[in-house]
Structure formats: structure tokens, C-alpha cells
PDB file of C-alpha atoms in Angstrom:
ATOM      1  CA  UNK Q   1      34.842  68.009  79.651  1.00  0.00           C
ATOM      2  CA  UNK Q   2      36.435  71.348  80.489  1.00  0.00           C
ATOM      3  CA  UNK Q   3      36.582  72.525  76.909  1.00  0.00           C
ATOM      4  CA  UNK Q   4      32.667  72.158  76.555  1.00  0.00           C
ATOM      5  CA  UNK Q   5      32.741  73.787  79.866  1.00  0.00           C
ATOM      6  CA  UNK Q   6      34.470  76.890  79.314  1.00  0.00           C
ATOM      7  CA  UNK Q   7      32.975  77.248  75.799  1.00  0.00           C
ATOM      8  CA  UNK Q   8      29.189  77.124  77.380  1.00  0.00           C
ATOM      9  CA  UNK Q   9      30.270  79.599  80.364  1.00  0.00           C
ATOM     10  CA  UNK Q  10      31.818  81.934  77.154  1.00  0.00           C
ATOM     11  CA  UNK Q  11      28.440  81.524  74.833  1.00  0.00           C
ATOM     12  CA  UNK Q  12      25.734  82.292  76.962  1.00  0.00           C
ATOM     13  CA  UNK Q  13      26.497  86.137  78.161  1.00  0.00           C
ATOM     14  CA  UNK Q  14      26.986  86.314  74.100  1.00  0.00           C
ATOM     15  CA  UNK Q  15      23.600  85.648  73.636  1.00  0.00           C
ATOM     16  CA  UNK Q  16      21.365  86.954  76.455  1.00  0.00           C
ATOM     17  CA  UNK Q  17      21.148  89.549  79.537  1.00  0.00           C
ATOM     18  CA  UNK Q  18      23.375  86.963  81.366  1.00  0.00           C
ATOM     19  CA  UNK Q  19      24.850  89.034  84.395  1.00  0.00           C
ATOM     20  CA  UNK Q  20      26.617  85.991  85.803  1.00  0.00           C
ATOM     21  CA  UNK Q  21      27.091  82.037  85.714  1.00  0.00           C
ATOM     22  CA  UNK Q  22      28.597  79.609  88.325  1.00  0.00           C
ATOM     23  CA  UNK Q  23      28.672  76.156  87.685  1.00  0.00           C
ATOM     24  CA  UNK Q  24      28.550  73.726  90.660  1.00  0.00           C
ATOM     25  CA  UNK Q  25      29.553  69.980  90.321  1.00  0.00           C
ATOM     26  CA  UNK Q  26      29.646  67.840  93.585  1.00  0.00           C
ATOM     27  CA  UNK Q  27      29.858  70.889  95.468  1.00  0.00           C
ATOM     28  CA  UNK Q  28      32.331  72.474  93.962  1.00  0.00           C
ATOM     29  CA  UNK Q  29      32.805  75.591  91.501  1.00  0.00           C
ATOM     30  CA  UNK Q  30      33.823  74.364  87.968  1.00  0.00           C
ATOM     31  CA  UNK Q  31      32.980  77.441  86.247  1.00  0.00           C
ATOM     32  CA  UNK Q  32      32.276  80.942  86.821  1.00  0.00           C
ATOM     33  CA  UNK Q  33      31.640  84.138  84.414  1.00  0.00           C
ATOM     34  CA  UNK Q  34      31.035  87.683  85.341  1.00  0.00           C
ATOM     35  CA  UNK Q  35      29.547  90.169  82.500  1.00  0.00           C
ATOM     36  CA  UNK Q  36      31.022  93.529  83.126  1.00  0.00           C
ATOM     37  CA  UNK Q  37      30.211  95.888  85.041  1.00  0.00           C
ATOM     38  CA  UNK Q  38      28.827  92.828  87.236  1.00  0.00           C
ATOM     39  CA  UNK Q  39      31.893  90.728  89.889  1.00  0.00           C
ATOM     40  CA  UNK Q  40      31.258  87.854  92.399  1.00  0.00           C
ATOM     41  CA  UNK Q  41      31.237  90.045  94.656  1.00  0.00           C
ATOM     42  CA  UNK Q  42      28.010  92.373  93.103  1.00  0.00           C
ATOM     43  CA  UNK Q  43      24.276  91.969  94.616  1.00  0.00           C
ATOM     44  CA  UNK Q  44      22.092  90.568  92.350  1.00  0.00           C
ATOM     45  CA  UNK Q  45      18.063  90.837  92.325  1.00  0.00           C
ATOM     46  CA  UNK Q  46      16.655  87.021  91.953  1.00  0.00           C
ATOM     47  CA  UNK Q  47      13.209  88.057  91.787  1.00  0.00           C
ATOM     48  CA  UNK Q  48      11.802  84.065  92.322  1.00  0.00           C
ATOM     49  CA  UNK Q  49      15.135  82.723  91.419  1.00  0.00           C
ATOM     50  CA  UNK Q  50      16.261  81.393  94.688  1.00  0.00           C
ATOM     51  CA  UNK Q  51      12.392  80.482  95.742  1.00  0.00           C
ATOM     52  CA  UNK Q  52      12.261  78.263  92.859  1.00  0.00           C
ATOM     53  CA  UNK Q  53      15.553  76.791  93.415  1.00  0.00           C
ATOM     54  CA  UNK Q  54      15.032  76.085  96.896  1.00  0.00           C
ATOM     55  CA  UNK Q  55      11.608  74.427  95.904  1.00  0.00           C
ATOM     56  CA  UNK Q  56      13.044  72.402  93.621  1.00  0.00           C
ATOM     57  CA  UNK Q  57      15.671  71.489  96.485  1.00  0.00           C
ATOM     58  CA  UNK Q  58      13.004  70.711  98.838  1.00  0.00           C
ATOM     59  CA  UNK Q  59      11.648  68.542  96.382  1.00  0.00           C
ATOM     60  CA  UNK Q  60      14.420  66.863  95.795  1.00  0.00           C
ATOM     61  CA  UNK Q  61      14.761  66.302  99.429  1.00  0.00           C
ATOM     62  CA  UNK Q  62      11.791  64.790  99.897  1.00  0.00           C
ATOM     63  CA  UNK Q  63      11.711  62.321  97.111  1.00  0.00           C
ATOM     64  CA  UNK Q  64      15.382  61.209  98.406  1.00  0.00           C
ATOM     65  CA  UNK Q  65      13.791  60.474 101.450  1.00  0.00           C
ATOM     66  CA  UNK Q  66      15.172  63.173 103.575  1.00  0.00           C
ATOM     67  CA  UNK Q  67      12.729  64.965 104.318  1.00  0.00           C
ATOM     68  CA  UNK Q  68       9.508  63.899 104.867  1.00  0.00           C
ATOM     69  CA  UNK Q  69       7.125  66.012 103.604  1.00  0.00           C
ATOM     70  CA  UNK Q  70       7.123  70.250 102.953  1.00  0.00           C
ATOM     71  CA  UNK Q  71       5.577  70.585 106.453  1.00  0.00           C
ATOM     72  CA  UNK Q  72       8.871  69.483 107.794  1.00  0.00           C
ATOM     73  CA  UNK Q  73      11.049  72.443 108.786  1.00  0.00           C
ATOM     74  CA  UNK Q  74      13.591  72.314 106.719  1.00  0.00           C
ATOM     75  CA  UNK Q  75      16.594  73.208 109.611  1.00  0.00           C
ATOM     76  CA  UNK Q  76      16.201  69.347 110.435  1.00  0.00           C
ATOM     77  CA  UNK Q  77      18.171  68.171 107.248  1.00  0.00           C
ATOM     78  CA  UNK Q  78      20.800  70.797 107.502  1.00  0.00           C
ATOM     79  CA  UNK Q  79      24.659  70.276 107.473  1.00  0.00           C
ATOM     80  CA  UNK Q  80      24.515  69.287 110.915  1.00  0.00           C
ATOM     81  CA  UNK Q  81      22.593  65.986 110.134  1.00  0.00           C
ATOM     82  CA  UNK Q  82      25.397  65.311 107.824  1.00  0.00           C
ATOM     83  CA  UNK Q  83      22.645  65.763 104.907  1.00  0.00           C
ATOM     84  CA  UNK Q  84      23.995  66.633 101.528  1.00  0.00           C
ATOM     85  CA  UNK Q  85      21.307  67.597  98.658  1.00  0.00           C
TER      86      UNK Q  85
END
């Protein structure tokens, strides 16, 4: 629903230290917010951010079935294998 959409993107820099959301759906942006003085085009600090969302990816992965186990490098289930996560 776009409306709940756009109202969720517009609440939540309201209500915290929100720099920036984008909203992904099959692979595709849906939604995207920047909090001033911040642009999509601004560096960000992620502290464990992207650690934790790549673990959760791998994890994913693996209970899918593509990927064996966390021992397996990860470069084998890449774009090139046609994989999508």
C-alpha cells in the first residue's frame, strides 16, 4: 500500500536519529528518505549494521539451500550463479 508506505518513510525520522531509510521490495527501491543535512549520496558509519545484515543474509542463504554451510565462501552464490537472496 503506498499510502502506508510513504506515511512510515515520513514517521520514523520524526521520532528518532533516523539519518536515512530505503525500502527494498523484490529488488527494487519503493521508498527512500533523507534527513537533512544527510543525501543518498552522503557516507554513512554502520558500525555492525552491514555485518549483521550480511549474517542474517548468509543465513538466509543457507537455510534456502544455497549455500551450504558458513564455511562456504560466499563468492560461489553470487550473481553469476544466477542466485538471488
Amino acid at each position: 500500500d503506498p499510502a502506508k508506505l510513504d506515511a512510515a518513510i515520513n514517521f520514523a525520522p520524526q521520532h528518532s536519529n533516523t539519518q536515512g531509510i530505503l525500502v527494498l521490495r523484490h529488488g527494487y527501491v519503493v521508498g527512500e528518505r533523507y534527513v537533512a543535512p544527510f543525501a543518498a549520496a552522503t557516507r554513512h558509519e554502520s558500525y555492525s549494521v552491514a555485518k549483521s545484515f550480511s549474517s542474517a543474509l548468509v543465513g538466509i542463504a543457507i537455510g534456502s539451500g544455497l549455500l551450504s554451510g558458513v564455511d562456504e565462501p560466499i563468492c560461489r552464490a553470487g550473481p553469476a550463479q544466477g542466485i538471488r537472496i
